[in-house]
Coordinates of C-alpha atoms in Angstrom, one line a residue:
Chain A
M1 CA 64.2 35.4 85.2
K2 CA 65.9 35.1 81.8
K3 CA 67.6 31.8 80.7
Y4 CA 71.3 31.0 81.2
T5 CA 73.6 28.0 81.3
I6 CA 77.1 27.6 82.0
A7 CA 79.3 24.6 81.8
I8 CA 83.0 24.2 82.9
H9 CA 85.7 21.5 82.6
G10 CA 89.1 21.1 84.3
G11 CA 90.3 18.2 82.1
A12 CA 89.4 14.6 81.4
G13 CA 91.6 11.5 81.9
A14 CA 92.3 8.2 83.8
I15 CA 91.3 9.8 87.1
P16 CA 91.4 7.1 89.8
K17 CA 88.6 7.1 92.2
I18 CA 91.1 6.3 95.0
I19 CA 92.4 10.0 95.1
P20 CA 93.1 11.0 98.8
E21 CA 89.9 12.6 100.3
D22 CA 91.5 15.9 101.2
Q23 CA 92.6 16.3 97.6
K24 CA 89.3 15.4 96.2
K25 CA 87.8 18.1 98.4
L26 CA 90.2 20.5 96.9
Y27 CA 89.1 19.8 93.4
F28 CA 85.3 19.8 94.2
A29 CA 85.7 23.2 96.2
A30 CA 87.6 24.8 93.4
L31 CA 85.2 23.8 90.7
E32 CA 82.2 24.8 92.8
K33 CA 83.9 28.2 93.6
I34 CA 84.6 28.8 89.7
L35 CA 81.2 27.7 88.6
K36 CA 79.4 29.9 91.2
Y37 CA 81.5 32.8 90.2
G38 CA 80.4 32.3 86.3
E39 CA 76.9 31.6 87.2
N40 CA 76.7 35.0 89.2
L41 CA 78.2 36.9 86.2
L42 CA 75.6 35.4 84.0
K43 CA 72.8 36.3 86.4
K44 CA 74.0 40.0 86.3
G45 CA 73.6 40.0 82.6
K46 CA 77.2 39.8 81.7
P47 CA 77.9 38.7 78.0
A48 CA 78.8 34.9 77.5
L49 CA 82.0 36.0 75.7
R50 CA 83.2 37.9 78.9
V51 CA 82.0 35.2 81.3
V52 CA 83.8 32.3 79.6
E53 CA 87.1 34.6 79.7
L54 CA 86.8 35.5 83.3
V55 CA 85.9 31.8 84.2
V56 CA 88.8 30.5 82.4
N57 CA 91.1 33.3 84.1
K58 CA 90.0 31.6 87.6
F59 CA 91.2 28.1 86.2
E60 CA 94.4 30.0 85.1
D61 CA 95.0 31.3 88.6
C62 CA 94.4 28.0 90.4
P63 CA 97.5 25.7 90.5
L64 CA 95.2 22.5 90.7
F65 CA 94.4 22.7 86.9
N66 CA 96.7 22.2 83.8
C67 CA 96.6 26.0 82.5
G68 CA 98.1 29.3 83.5
K69 CA 99.8 29.1 86.9
G70 CA 99.3 25.2 87.3
S71 CA 100.7 24.4 83.8
V72 CA 102.7 21.2 83.3
F73 CA 106.3 21.1 82.4
T74 CA 107.4 20.4 78.8
F75 CA 110.2 18.0 77.8
A76 CA 112.6 21.1 77.8
G77 CA 111.6 21.9 81.6
D78 CA 109.7 25.1 80.9
H79 CA 106.0 26.0 80.4
S80 CA 104.2 26.5 77.2
M81 CA 100.4 27.4 77.1
D82 CA 97.9 27.5 74.4
A83 CA 94.3 29.1 74.4
S84 CA 91.4 29.8 72.1
I85 CA 88.2 31.7 72.5
M86 CA 85.1 32.1 70.2
D87 CA 82.0 34.4 70.0
G88 CA 78.8 32.6 68.9
R89 CA 77.3 36.0 67.6
N90 CA 79.7 36.3 64.6
R91 CA 82.2 33.4 64.6
E92 CA 84.9 36.1 65.7
C93 CA 87.7 34.0 67.4
G94 CA 91.2 34.3 68.7
A95 CA 93.9 31.9 69.6
V96 CA 97.4 31.6 70.8
T97 CA 100.1 29.0 71.2
G98 CA 103.5 28.6 72.7
I99 CA 102.8 31.3 75.4
K100 CA 105.6 31.2 78.2
R101 CA 105.3 34.4 80.2
I102 CA 101.6 35.5 80.2
Q103 CA 99.3 35.0 83.3
Y104 CA 96.2 34.7 81.4
P105 CA 96.6 33.1 78.1
I106 CA 92.8 33.1 77.3
S107 CA 92.8 37.0 77.6
L108 CA 95.6 37.3 75.1
A109 CA 93.5 35.0 72.8
K110 CA 90.7 37.4 73.4
D111 CA 92.8 40.4 72.6
V112 CA 94.1 38.7 69.3
M113 CA 90.3 38.5 68.4
T114 CA 89.3 42.0 69.3
T115 CA 92.5 44.0 68.6
S116 CA 94.4 42.4 65.8
K117 CA 93.4 41.5 62.3
Y118 CA 94.6 38.1 62.8
V119 CA 93.0 35.0 64.6
F120 CA 96.0 32.9 65.6
L121 CA 99.3 34.2 66.9
N122 CA 102.4 32.0 67.8
G123 CA 104.8 32.1 70.6
K124 CA 107.3 35.0 70.6
G125 CA 105.2 36.9 68.2
A126 CA 102.2 36.5 70.3
E127 CA 104.2 37.8 73.2
E128 CA 105.4 40.7 71.3
F129 CA 101.8 41.6 70.4
A130 CA 101.0 41.2 74.2
K131 CA 103.9 43.7 74.9
E132 CA 102.5 46.1 72.5
L133 CA 99.3 45.9 74.4
G134 CA 100.8 46.6 77.6
Y135 CA 100.8 43.1 79.2
K136 CA 103.0 42.6 82.0
F137 CA 105.2 39.5 81.7
K138 CA 105.5 36.8 84.3
N139 CA 108.9 34.8 84.5
Q140 CA 108.9 31.2 84.3
K141 CA 109.1 31.0 88.1
Y142 CA 105.7 32.1 88.4
F143 CA 104.4 28.9 86.6
F144 CA 106.5 26.7 89.0
T145 CA 104.5 24.5 91.4
E146 CA 106.0 21.8 93.4
K147 CA 103.5 19.1 92.3
R148 CA 103.9 19.8 88.7
Y149 CA 107.7 19.6 89.1
E150 CA 107.5 16.4 90.9
Q151 CA 105.2 15.0 88.1
W152 CA 107.7 16.0 85.4
K153 CA 110.7 14.7 87.2
R154 CA 109.2 11.3 87.2
V155 CA 109.2 11.2 83.3
Q156 CA 111.9 13.6 82.5
G157 CA 114.3 12.7 79.7
S158 CA 112.1 9.8 78.8
D159 CA 109.8 9.7 75.7
S160 CA 106.8 9.1 78.0
T161 CA 104.1 11.7 78.2
S162 CA 102.0 10.0 80.7
L163 CA 102.3 9.4 84.4
D164 CA 102.6 6.5 86.6
H165 CA 99.7 5.0 88.6
N166 CA 100.0 6.7 92.0
A167 CA 96.7 7.9 92.6
E168 CA 97.5 11.3 93.7
F169 CA 99.7 12.1 90.7
A170 CA 97.3 10.4 88.4
A171 CA 94.4 12.7 89.7
A172 CA 96.4 15.8 88.9
P173 CA 94.6 17.4 85.9
K174 CA 96.7 17.0 82.7
G175 CA 94.2 18.1 80.1
T176 CA 92.7 21.6 79.6
V177 CA 90.2 23.8 81.2
G178 CA 87.1 25.3 79.4
A179 CA 84.0 27.1 79.7
V180 CA 80.9 27.5 77.6
A181 CA 78.0 29.7 78.4
L182 CA 74.6 30.8 77.0
D183 CA 73.9 34.2 78.4
I184 CA 70.5 35.9 79.3
H185 CA 70.8 37.7 75.9
G186 CA 70.7 34.6 74.0
D187 CA 74.4 34.7 72.9
L188 CA 76.9 31.8 73.1
A189 CA 80.6 31.6 73.6
A190 CA 83.3 29.1 74.2
A191 CA 86.8 29.2 75.6
T192 CA 89.7 26.7 76.2
S193 CA 93.1 27.2 77.9
T194 CA 95.8 24.6 78.6
G195 CA 99.4 24.1 79.8
G196 CA 99.7 21.3 77.3
M197 CA 100.9 17.9 77.9
T198 CA 103.6 16.9 80.6
N199 CA 107.0 16.2 78.9
K200 CA 105.7 17.1 75.4
K201 CA 108.4 17.5 72.9
W202 CA 109.1 19.4 69.5
D203 CA 106.8 22.3 70.5
R204 CA 103.8 20.1 70.1
I205 CA 100.4 21.9 69.5
G206 CA 97.4 20.1 70.7
D207 CA 93.6 20.9 70.0
S208 CA 93.3 23.7 72.6
P209 CA 94.2 26.6 70.4
I210 CA 92.5 25.0 67.2
I211 CA 89.2 26.6 66.3
G212 CA 86.8 23.7 65.3
A213 CA 88.8 21.1 67.1
G214 CA 89.2 22.5 70.8
T215 CA 86.8 25.4 70.7
F216 CA 83.7 26.5 68.6
A217 CA 80.6 28.7 69.1
D218 CA 77.9 29.7 66.8
N219 CA 74.6 31.2 67.9
S220 CA 72.6 29.1 65.6
T221 CA 73.7 25.8 67.2
C222 CA 75.9 25.7 70.2
A223 CA 79.3 26.3 72.2
V224 CA 81.8 23.6 72.7
S225 CA 85.1 23.2 74.5
S226 CA 87.0 20.0 74.3
T227 CA 89.5 18.3 76.5
G228 CA 91.8 14.9 76.0
E229 CA 94.2 13.7 73.6
G230 CA 94.5 16.7 71.4
E231 CA 95.6 14.7 68.4
E232 CA 92.5 12.9 68.1
F233 CA 90.4 16.0 68.6
I234 CA 92.2 17.7 65.7
K235 CA 91.8 14.8 63.4
N236 CA 88.0 14.6 64.1
V237 CA 87.3 18.3 64.1
V238 CA 85.3 17.7 67.4
A239 CA 84.1 20.9 68.4
F240 CA 82.8 21.7 64.8
E241 CA 81.5 18.4 64.3
V242 CA 79.1 18.8 67.1
H243 CA 77.9 22.1 65.4
A244 CA 77.6 20.2 62.1
L245 CA 75.5 17.4 63.6
L246 CA 73.0 20.0 65.2
K247 CA 72.8 22.0 62.2
Y248 CA 72.6 19.4 59.4
K249 CA 71.1 16.3 61.2
N250 CA 68.9 18.3 63.4
V251 CA 69.5 15.9 66.4
S252 CA 69.5 17.0 70.2
L253 CA 72.8 18.3 71.9
K254 CA 72.9 15.0 73.7
E255 CA 72.6 13.0 70.7
A256 CA 75.3 15.1 68.7
T257 CA 77.8 14.9 71.7
D258 CA 77.2 11.2 72.4
E259 CA 77.9 10.5 68.7
V260 CA 81.1 12.5 69.0
I261 CA 82.3 11.2 72.3
F262 CA 81.1 7.5 72.1
K263 CA 81.1 6.7 68.5
I264 CA 83.6 8.9 66.4
L265 CA 86.4 9.0 69.2
K266 CA 87.8 5.8 70.5
K267 CA 87.4 5.0 74.4
G268 CA 89.8 6.8 76.7
I269 CA 90.4 9.7 74.5
G270 CA 88.6 12.6 76.3
G271 CA 85.4 14.7 76.7
L272 CA 83.8 17.9 76.0
I273 CA 81.3 20.4 77.4
A274 CA 78.6 21.9 75.2
V275 CA 75.7 24.3 75.6
D276 CA 73.0 24.7 72.8
K277 CA 71.1 27.8 71.8
I278 CA 68.3 27.0 74.2
G279 CA 70.3 26.2 77.2
N280 CA 70.5 22.5 77.1
F281 CA 73.9 21.2 78.3
A282 CA 76.0 18.1 77.8
L283 CA 79.3 17.0 79.3
P284 CA 80.0 13.6 78.0
Y285 CA 83.5 11.8 78.3
N286 CA 84.9 8.5 77.5
T287 CA 87.8 8.4 80.0
L288 CA 87.4 7.4 83.7
G289 CA 86.6 10.9 84.8
M290 CA 86.4 14.6 83.8
Y291 CA 86.6 17.6 86.2
R292 CA 83.3 19.3 85.4
G293 CA 80.5 21.5 86.5
V294 CA 77.3 23.0 85.1
A295 CA 74.7 25.6 86.4
T296 CA 71.6 26.8 84.8
S297 CA 68.7 29.4 85.4
K298 CA 66.4 26.3 86.1
G299 CA 68.3 25.7 89.3
V300 CA 70.8 23.0 88.2
F301 CA 74.2 23.4 90.0
E302 CA 76.4 20.4 89.8
V303 CA 80.0 19.6 90.1
K304 CA 81.5 16.1 89.3
I305 CA 84.5 14.1 88.6
W306 CA 83.2 10.7 87.9
E307 CA 79.7 9.2 86.8
Chain B
M1 CA 91.5 2.1 33.2
K2 CA 90.8 2.9 36.8
K3 CA 89.4 6.2 38.1
Y4 CA 91.5 9.0 39.3
T5 CA 91.2 12.8 39.8
I6 CA 93.8 15.3 40.8
A7 CA 93.2 19.1 41.4
I8 CA 95.9 21.7 42.4
H9 CA 95.8 25.3 43.4
G10 CA 98.6 28.0 43.5
G11 CA 96.6 30.5 45.4
A12 CA 93.7 32.8 45.1
G13 CA 93.5 36.6 45.1
A14 CA 92.9 39.7 43.4
I15 CA 94.9 38.5 40.2
P16 CA 94.5 41.3 37.6
K17 CA 93.8 40.1 34.0
I18 CA 96.4 42.6 32.7
I19 CA 99.6 40.4 33.9
P20 CA 102.3 40.8 31.2
E21 CA 101.9 38.0 28.6
D22 CA 105.3 36.5 29.3
Q23 CA 104.5 36.3 32.9
K24 CA 101.2 34.6 32.3
K25 CA 102.8 32.0 30.2
L26 CA 105.2 31.2 33.1
Y27 CA 102.4 30.7 35.4
F28 CA 100.3 28.4 33.0
A29 CA 103.4 26.4 32.1
A30 CA 104.2 25.9 35.7
L31 CA 100.7 24.7 36.5
E32 CA 100.6 22.4 33.5
K33 CA 103.8 20.8 34.3
I34 CA 103.0 20.3 37.9
L35 CA 99.6 18.8 37.0
K36 CA 101.0 16.6 34.3
Y37 CA 103.4 15.2 36.8
G38 CA 100.8 14.6 39.4
E39 CA 98.5 12.8 36.9
N40 CA 101.2 10.6 35.7
L41 CA 101.8 9.5 39.3
L42 CA 98.1 8.5 39.8
K43 CA 98.1 6.8 36.4
K44 CA 100.9 4.7 37.6
G45 CA 98.8 3.6 40.6
K46 CA 100.8 5.8 43.3
P47 CA 98.6 6.3 46.5
A48 CA 96.9 9.8 46.8
L49 CA 98.8 10.5 49.9
R50 CA 102.1 10.2 48.1
V51 CA 101.0 12.1 45.1
V52 CA 99.7 15.2 47.0
E53 CA 102.9 15.3 48.7
L54 CA 105.1 15.2 45.7
V55 CA 103.0 17.6 43.7
V56 CA 103.1 20.2 46.7
N57 CA 107.0 19.5 46.6
K58 CA 107.1 20.6 43.0
F59 CA 105.2 23.7 44.1
E60 CA 107.7 24.2 47.0
D61 CA 110.5 24.1 44.4
C62 CA 109.1 26.7 42.1
P63 CA 109.9 30.5 42.8
L64 CA 106.5 31.4 41.1
F65 CA 104.4 30.3 44.1
N66 CA 104.2 31.4 47.7
C67 CA 105.5 28.4 49.4
G68 CA 108.9 26.7 50.0
K69 CA 111.6 28.5 47.7
G70 CA 109.0 31.1 46.6
S71 CA 107.9 32.1 50.1
V72 CA 107.0 35.6 50.9
F73 CA 108.8 37.7 53.5
T74 CA 107.4 38.3 57.0
F75 CA 107.4 41.7 58.8
A76 CA 110.8 40.7 60.2
G77 CA 112.2 40.3 56.8
D78 CA 112.7 36.5 57.1
H79 CA 110.5 33.5 55.8
S80 CA 108.1 31.4 57.8
M81 CA 106.2 28.5 56.4
D82 CA 103.3 26.2 57.3
A83 CA 102.0 23.1 55.9
S84 CA 99.3 20.2 56.6
I85 CA 98.6 17.0 54.9
M86 CA 95.8 14.4 55.6
D87 CA 95.1 10.8 54.7
G88 CA 91.4 10.0 53.7
R89 CA 91.7 6.3 54.7
N90 CA 92.0 7.1 58.4
R91 CA 91.9 10.7 59.0
E92 CA 95.5 10.5 59.9
C93 CA 97.2 14.0 59.6
G94 CA 100.3 16.1 60.1
A95 CA 101.0 19.8 60.3
V96 CA 103.9 22.3 60.8
T97 CA 103.9 25.9 61.4
G98 CA 106.7 28.6 61.7
I99 CA 109.3 26.5 59.6
K100 CA 112.3 28.5 58.5
R101 CA 114.9 26.3 57.2
I102 CA 113.3 23.3 55.6
Q103 CA 113.0 22.8 51.8
Y104 CA 109.8 20.8 51.8
P105 CA 107.4 21.8 54.6
I106 CA 104.9 19.4 53.4
S107 CA 107.2 16.4 53.6
L108 CA 107.9 17.5 57.2
A109 CA 104.2 17.5 57.9
K110 CA 104.0 14.1 56.4
D111 CA 106.8 12.9 58.8
V112 CA 105.0 14.3 61.7
M113 CA 102.0 12.2 60.8
T114 CA 103.9 9.0 60.2
T115 CA 106.7 9.1 62.6
S116 CA 105.7 11.1 65.7
K117 CA 102.8 10.5 67.9
Y118 CA 101.9 14.1 67.4
V119 CA 99.8 15.9 64.8
F120 CA 101.1 19.5 64.9
L121 CA 104.5 20.7 65.7
N122 CA 105.8 24.3 66.0
G123 CA 108.8 26.3 64.7
K124 CA 112.0 25.4 66.4
G125 CA 110.5 22.0 68.0
A126 CA 109.3 21.1 64.5
E127 CA 113.0 21.7 63.1
E128 CA 114.5 19.8 66.1
F129 CA 112.2 16.9 65.2
A130 CA 113.3 17.3 61.4
K131 CA 117.0 17.4 62.5
E132 CA 116.4 14.0 64.5
L133 CA 115.0 12.5 61.2
G134 CA 118.2 13.6 59.3
Y135 CA 116.8 16.6 57.5
K136 CA 119.3 18.8 56.0
F137 CA 118.7 22.6 56.7
K138 CA 118.6 25.5 54.1
N139 CA 119.7 28.8 55.3
Q140 CA 117.4 31.7 54.8
K141 CA 119.3 32.6 51.6
Y142 CA 117.7 29.6 49.8
F143 CA 114.3 31.2 50.3
F144 CA 115.5 34.7 48.9
T145 CA 114.0 35.6 45.7
E146 CA 114.4 38.9 44.1
K147 CA 110.6 39.2 43.3
R148 CA 109.6 38.5 46.8
Y149 CA 112.1 40.9 48.2
E150 CA 111.0 43.7 46.0
Q151 CA 107.3 42.9 47.0
W152 CA 108.3 43.1 50.7
K153 CA 110.3 46.3 50.2
R154 CA 107.2 48.1 49.1
V155 CA 105.3 47.4 52.3
Q156 CA 108.2 46.9 54.7
G157 CA 107.7 48.8 58.1
S158 CA 104.1 49.5 57.3
D159 CA 101.0 47.6 58.7
S160 CA 100.0 46.8 55.4
T161 CA 100.0 43.1 54.4
S162 CA 98.7 43.7 50.8
L163 CA 100.4 44.8 47.8
D164 CA 99.9 47.8 45.4
H165 CA 97.9 47.6 42.2
N166 CA 101.0 47.1 39.9
A167 CA 99.8 44.2 37.7
E168 CA 103.0 42.2 38.0
F169 CA 103.3 42.3 41.7
A170 CA 99.5 41.9 42.2
A171 CA 99.9 38.7 40.1
A172 CA 102.5 37.1 42.1
P173 CA 100.7 34.4 44.1
K174 CA 100.5 35.5 47.9
G175 CA 98.2 32.6 49.1
T176 CA 99.0 28.9 49.5
V177 CA 99.4 25.9 47.3
G178 CA 97.6 22.7 47.6
A179 CA 96.8 19.4 45.9
V180 CA 93.9 17.0 46.5
A181 CA 93.5 13.6 44.8
L182 CA 91.4 10.4 44.4
D183 CA 93.7 7.6 43.4
I184 CA 92.9 4.5 41.4
H185 CA 92.5 2.4 44.8
G186 CA 89.8 4.8 45.7
D187 CA 91.6 6.7 48.5
L188 CA 91.5 10.3 49.1
A189 CA 94.2 12.8 50.3
A190 CA 94.8 16.5 50.7
A191 CA 97.9 18.7 51.2
T192 CA 98.5 22.4 51.6
S193 CA 101.7 24.4 52.0
T194 CA 102.3 28.2 52.2
G195 CA 105.0 30.9 52.6
G196 CA 102.3 32.9 54.7
M197 CA 101.2 36.5 54.3
T198 CA 103.7 39.1 53.0
N199 CA 104.6 41.3 55.9
K200 CA 102.9 39.4 58.4
K201 CA 103.5 40.2 62.1
W202 CA 103.5 38.5 65.4
D203 CA 104.1 35.1 64.1
R204 CA 100.5 35.0 62.7
I205 CA 99.3 31.5 61.8
G206 CA 97.0 31.2 58.9
D207 CA 94.6 28.2 57.9
S208 CA 97.1 26.2 55.9
P209 CA 98.3 24.2 58.8
I210 CA 94.9 23.8 60.5
I211 CA 93.1 20.6 59.9
G212 CA 89.6 21.2 59.2
A213 CA 90.3 24.7 57.9
G214 CA 93.1 24.6 55.4
T215 CA 93.1 20.8 54.8
F216 CA 90.8 17.9 55.1
A217 CA 90.3 14.5 53.7
D218 CA 87.9 11.6 54.5
N219 CA 87.4 8.7 52.1
S220 CA 83.6 8.6 53.0
T221 CA 83.2 12.0 51.4
C222 CA 85.9 14.4 49.9
A223 CA 89.4 15.9 50.0
V224 CA 89.7 19.6 50.4
S225 CA 92.5 22.2 50.3
S226 CA 91.8 25.9 50.9
T227 CA 93.4 29.2 49.8
G228 CA 92.8 32.9 50.7
E229 CA 92.4 35.1 53.7
G230 CA 93.4 32.4 56.4
E231 CA 91.4 34.0 59.2
E232 CA 88.0 33.6 57.6
F233 CA 88.9 30.1 56.6
I234 CA 89.6 29.3 60.3
K235 CA 86.5 30.9 61.7
N236 CA 84.4 29.0 59.2
V237 CA 86.3 25.7 59.4
V238 CA 86.0 25.6 55.6
A239 CA 87.4 22.2 54.6
F240 CA 85.6 20.3 57.2
E241 CA 82.2 22.2 56.4
V242 CA 82.5 20.8 52.8
H243 CA 82.8 17.3 54.3
A244 CA 79.9 18.0 56.8
L245 CA 77.6 19.2 53.9
L246 CA 78.4 16.1 51.8
K247 CA 78.0 13.8 54.7
Y248 CA 74.9 15.2 56.5
K249 CA 73.0 17.1 53.9
N250 CA 73.8 14.7 51.1
V251 CA 74.3 17.5 48.6
S252 CA 76.7 17.1 45.5
L253 CA 80.4 18.5 45.7
K254 CA 79.4 21.4 43.6
E255 CA 76.6 22.3 45.7
A256 CA 78.6 21.8 49.0
T257 CA 81.6 23.9 47.8
D258 CA 79.5 26.6 46.3
E259 CA 77.7 27.0 49.6
V260 CA 80.8 27.5 51.5
I261 CA 82.5 29.6 48.9
F262 CA 79.6 31.8 47.8
K263 CA 77.4 31.9 50.8
I264 CA 79.2 31.3 54.0
L265 CA 82.4 33.2 53.0
K266 CA 82.2 36.9 52.0
K267 CA 83.3 37.9 48.3
G268 CA 86.9 38.3 47.8
I269 CA 88.0 36.1 50.6
G270 CA 89.4 33.0 48.6
G271 CA 88.8 29.7 47.1
L272 CA 89.3 25.9 47.4
I273 CA 89.9 22.7 45.5
A274 CA 88.0 19.5 46.3
V275 CA 87.6 16.0 44.9
D276 CA 84.9 13.6 46.1
K277 CA 85.0 9.8 46.6
I278 CA 83.8 9.2 43.0
G279 CA 86.0 11.7 41.4
N280 CA 84.0 14.7 41.0
F281 CA 85.8 17.8 41.4
A282 CA 85.2 21.5 42.2
L283 CA 87.5 24.5 42.2
P284 CA 85.3 27.5 43.2
Y285 CA 86.8 30.9 44.2
N286 CA 85.2 34.5 45.1
T287 CA 88.3 36.4 44.4
L288 CA 89.2 37.8 41.0
G289 CA 91.2 34.7 40.2
M290 CA 92.8 31.5 41.5
Y291 CA 95.8 29.7 40.0
R292 CA 94.5 26.1 39.4
G293 CA 94.3 23.0 37.5
V294 CA 92.4 19.6 37.3
A295 CA 92.9 16.2 35.5
T296 CA 90.9 13.1 35.5
S297 CA 90.9 9.6 34.1
K298 CA 88.0 10.8 31.9
G299 CA 90.4 13.0 29.9
V300 CA 89.8 16.3 31.7
F301 CA 93.1 18.3 31.8
E302 CA 92.7 22.0 32.5
V303 CA 94.7 24.8 33.8
K304 CA 93.2 28.2 34.6
I305 CA 93.7 31.5 36.3
W306 CA 90.4 33.2 35.6
E307 CA 86.8 32.3 34.7

């Protein structure tokens, strides 16, 4: 059997261990289902680029995670999503920000990559591009979920972008989702999608649509997807930093990602998932927890939130 | 006298050598004036971060360059500007995209850095933030220049984002502007500002507001500002790549920037300006020309378009 590895994340943050049991089960079940789906695609020989897109689509359909359907509310009370995707074979990439009416922002990012001469499209312009491609628009109601609305109501009108310490609310993923994969053809790809930050103001853009910060892939090194406080990931160009450490310092994937998450970034900032060109994986985080999973052709199949 | 270096650029591209003489003189005079202004600020001991902002403000006031007042027209016939700035002391940074009514986008980027908890603000939200800070808005007429309008009229309604081979039009800077500096205190900073791409569609975002691609600064290595086909600079995370080569391969600034401009990027894509922590400078480009200048405490004072 040919070698493959897939890693996924559903956001990092101050996830308390005292989440109600039934809720915990929901998260584990969702992560397992999405990971299994991605692994099966890789087993069938699907290319990494397609697999990370399809896996992120599953996250975008799932109201448990902060992307697509489950996106959090902005300060203005609407939803605004960002996404980016990158092909390790040739560094081709696509990204979108400020998306309000598209079910699958990651697929729009992929279409920016494959059918436009641009890399990064913004808000209304990106949706106009989608319209020309025949995308069907969702209205904002599609993105309404009771849980997200309650979260937002608690901070609405304030300058706070964080939530209180109620375990159930604190557990709700607020970061991003992402997938990275090495396929059986030896190709790498990475994808990241997010509903942004609860109560964010001024059309803030985080790291998720930023190539080099939120997403990076290069067949010569690795594929990376980040999650956490986007500002810190932008400043430190995190995804590309992992690539640079592998390329120029010739360290292992574990050493490179530990360097970034535990030395370059401060504690409590976030995490990342990474797969290298020979199928090694790393899923480090410096927050209390990170929703994540990894599966490989060597029989690894793990889904975790903490330790 | 303490050591300083400043480098500026006014865009790279297929600038024909047959520009009319009077026009050529205008460009050289503008670059000299702006460079002299920046050098004097450094001589007086002003911090690099403030100097790169003020120097870019001068570009943003000058209708000859594609930023601020001189910004090109989008497909929709309006103006849409991007900018980013970074402080080498602590990697603090700020960026804005889709700015339509602000005279100095680089100063708004700096205010995002210094007065918000965010790094990157988008369009209307960024202008709302500006309003809260008391910025006065310009109407779109302020950004109207006859030359830019004529340029746009030639490609309006078409899918072309490039211009014809008329020397005068081809010479008009279409890229970005930028400044990088090492101040007498030993600190580095970088700033980049742009009016985008003539006739750009779908609210395309280029590399200018992307930390790591268009702009990067770190006191441990260098400060970089990019100009050219933004998509290629995003894919290759150009500004941070220069930093990574210095940091991990321990090569000279010339070697690092040559590697990026002549090996990683294809011919005809663009250029960059860079200053390292001991005041070395490099201004490589792989296009026909790049509007640029450099001044140092060792008496260098040069302004060039070609060779």
